[in-house]
PDB file of C-alpha atoms in Angstrom:
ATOM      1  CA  UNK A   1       4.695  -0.035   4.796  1.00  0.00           C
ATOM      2  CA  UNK A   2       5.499   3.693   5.214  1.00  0.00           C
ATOM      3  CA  UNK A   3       6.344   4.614   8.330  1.00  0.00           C
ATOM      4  CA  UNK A   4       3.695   6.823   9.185  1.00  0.00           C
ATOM      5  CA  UNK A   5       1.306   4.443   8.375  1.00  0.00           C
ATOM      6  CA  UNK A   6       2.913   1.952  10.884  1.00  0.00           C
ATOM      7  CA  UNK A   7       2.846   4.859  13.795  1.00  0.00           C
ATOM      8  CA  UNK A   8      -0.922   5.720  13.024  1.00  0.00           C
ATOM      9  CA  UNK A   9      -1.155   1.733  13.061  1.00  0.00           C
ATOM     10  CA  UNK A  10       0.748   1.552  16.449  1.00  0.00           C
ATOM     11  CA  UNK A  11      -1.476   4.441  18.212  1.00  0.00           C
ATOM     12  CA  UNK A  12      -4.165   2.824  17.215  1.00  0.00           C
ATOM     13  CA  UNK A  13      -3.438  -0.697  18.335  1.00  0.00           C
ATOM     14  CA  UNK A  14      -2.134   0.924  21.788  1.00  0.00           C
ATOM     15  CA  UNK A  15      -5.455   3.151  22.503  1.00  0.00           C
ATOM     16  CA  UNK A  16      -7.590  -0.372  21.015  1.00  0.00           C
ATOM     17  CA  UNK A  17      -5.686  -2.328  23.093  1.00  0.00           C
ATOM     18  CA  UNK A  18      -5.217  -4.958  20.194  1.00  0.00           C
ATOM     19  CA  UNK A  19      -2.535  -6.431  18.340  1.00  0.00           C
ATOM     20  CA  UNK A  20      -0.850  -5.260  15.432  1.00  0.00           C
ATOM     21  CA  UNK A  21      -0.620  -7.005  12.337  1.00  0.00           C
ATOM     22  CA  UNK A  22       1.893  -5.997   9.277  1.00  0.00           C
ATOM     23  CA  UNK A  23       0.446  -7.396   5.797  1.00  0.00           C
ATOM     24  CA  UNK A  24       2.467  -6.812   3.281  1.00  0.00           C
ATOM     25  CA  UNK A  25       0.662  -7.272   0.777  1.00  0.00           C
ATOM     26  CA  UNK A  26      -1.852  -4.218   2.010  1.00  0.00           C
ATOM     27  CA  UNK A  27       1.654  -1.752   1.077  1.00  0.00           C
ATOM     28  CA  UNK A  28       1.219   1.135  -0.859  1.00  0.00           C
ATOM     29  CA  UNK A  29       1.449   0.780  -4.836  1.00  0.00           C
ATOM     30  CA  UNK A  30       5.499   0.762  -5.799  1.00  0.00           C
ATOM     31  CA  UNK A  31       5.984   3.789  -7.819  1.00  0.00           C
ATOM     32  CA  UNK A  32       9.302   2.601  -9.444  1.00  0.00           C
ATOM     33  CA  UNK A  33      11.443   5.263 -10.277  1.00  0.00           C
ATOM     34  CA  UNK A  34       9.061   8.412  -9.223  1.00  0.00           C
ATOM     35  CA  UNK A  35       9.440   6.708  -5.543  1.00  0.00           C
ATOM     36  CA  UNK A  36      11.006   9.341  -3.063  1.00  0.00           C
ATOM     37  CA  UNK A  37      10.392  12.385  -5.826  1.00  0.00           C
ATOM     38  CA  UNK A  38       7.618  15.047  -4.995  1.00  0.00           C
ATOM     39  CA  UNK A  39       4.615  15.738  -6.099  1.00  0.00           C
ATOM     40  CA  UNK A  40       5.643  18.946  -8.221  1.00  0.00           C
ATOM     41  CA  UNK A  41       8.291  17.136 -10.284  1.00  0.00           C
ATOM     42  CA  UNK A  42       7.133  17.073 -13.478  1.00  0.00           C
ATOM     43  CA  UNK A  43       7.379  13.307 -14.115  1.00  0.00           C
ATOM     44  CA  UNK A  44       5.335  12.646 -11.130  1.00  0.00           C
ATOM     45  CA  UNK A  45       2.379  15.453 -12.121  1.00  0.00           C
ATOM     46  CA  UNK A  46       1.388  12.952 -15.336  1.00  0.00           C
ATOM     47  CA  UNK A  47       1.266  10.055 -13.162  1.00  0.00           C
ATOM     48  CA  UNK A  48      -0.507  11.737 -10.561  1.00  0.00           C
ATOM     49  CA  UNK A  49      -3.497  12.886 -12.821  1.00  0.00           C
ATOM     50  CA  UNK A  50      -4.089   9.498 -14.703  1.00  0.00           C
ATOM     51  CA  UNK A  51      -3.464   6.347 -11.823  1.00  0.00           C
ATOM     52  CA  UNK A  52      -3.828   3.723 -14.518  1.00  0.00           C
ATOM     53  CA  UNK A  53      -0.195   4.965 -16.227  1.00  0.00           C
ATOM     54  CA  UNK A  54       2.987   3.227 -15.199  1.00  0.00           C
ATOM     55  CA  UNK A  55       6.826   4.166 -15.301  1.00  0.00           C
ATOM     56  CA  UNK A  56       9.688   2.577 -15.677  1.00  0.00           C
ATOM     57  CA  UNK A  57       9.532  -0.516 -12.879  1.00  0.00           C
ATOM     58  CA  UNK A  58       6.600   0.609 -11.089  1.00  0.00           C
ATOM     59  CA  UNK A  59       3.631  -1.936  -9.987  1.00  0.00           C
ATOM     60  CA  UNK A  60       0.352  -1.496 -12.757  1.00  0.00           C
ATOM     61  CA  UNK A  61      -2.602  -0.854 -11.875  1.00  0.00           C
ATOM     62  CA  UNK A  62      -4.127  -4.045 -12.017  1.00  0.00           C
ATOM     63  CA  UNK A  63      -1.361  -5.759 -10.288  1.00  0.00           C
ATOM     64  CA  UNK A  64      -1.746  -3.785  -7.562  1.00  0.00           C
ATOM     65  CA  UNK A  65      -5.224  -4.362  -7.352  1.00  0.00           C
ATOM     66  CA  UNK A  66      -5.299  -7.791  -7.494  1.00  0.00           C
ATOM     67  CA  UNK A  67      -2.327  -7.968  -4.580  1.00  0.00           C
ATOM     68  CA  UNK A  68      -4.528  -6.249  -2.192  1.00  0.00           C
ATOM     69  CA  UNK A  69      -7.534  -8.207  -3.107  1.00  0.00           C
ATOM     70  CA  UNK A  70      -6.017 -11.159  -2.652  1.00  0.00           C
ATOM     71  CA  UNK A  71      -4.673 -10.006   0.590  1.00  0.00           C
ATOM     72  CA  UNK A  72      -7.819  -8.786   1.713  1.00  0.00           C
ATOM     73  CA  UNK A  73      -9.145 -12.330   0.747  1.00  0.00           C
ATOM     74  CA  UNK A  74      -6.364 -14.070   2.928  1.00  0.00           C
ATOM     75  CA  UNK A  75      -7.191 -11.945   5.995  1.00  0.00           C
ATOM     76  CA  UNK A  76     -10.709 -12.699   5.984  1.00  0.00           C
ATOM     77  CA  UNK A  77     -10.914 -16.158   4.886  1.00  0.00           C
ATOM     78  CA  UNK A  78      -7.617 -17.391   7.308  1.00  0.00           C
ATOM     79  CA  UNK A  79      -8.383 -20.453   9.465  1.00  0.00           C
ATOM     80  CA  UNK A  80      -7.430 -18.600  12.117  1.00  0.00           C
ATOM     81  CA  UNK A  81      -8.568 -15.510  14.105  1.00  0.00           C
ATOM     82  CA  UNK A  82      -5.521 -13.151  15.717  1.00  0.00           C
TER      83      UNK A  82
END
């Protein structure tokens, strides 16, 4: 997960006084090779405006959809409660 989405997840947990759990299959979507580039770059700017396009090796739309549905459905249907 990104790392300050972990530390937000770590205050949290500390001020809840619960345990914290790392899914990751709740990550955010893999960008392929716009990851690490900036908004402003002008390969990122047409991505940015239309979420459903893809470049070269980044996670679709509907693939990462369905990876954080079916995450979501492990977490709440697990035998177990942590």
């Amino acid at each position: 997960p990104l790392m300050r989405a972990h530390k937000t997840a770590e205050i949290i947990s500390k001020v809840l006084q619960a345990p914290l759990h790392v899914h990751e299959g709740l990550k955010e979507r893999y960008l392929g090779r716009l990851e690490g580039t900036v908004k402003t770059e002008s390969a990122l700017t047409n991505v940015a405006s239309n979420y459903t396009q893809t470049t070269e090796g980044s996670e679709c739309i509907d693939a990462f959809k369905k990876r954080i549905t079916d995450t979501l459905h492990d977490i709440l249907h697990a035998d177990h409660v942590t």
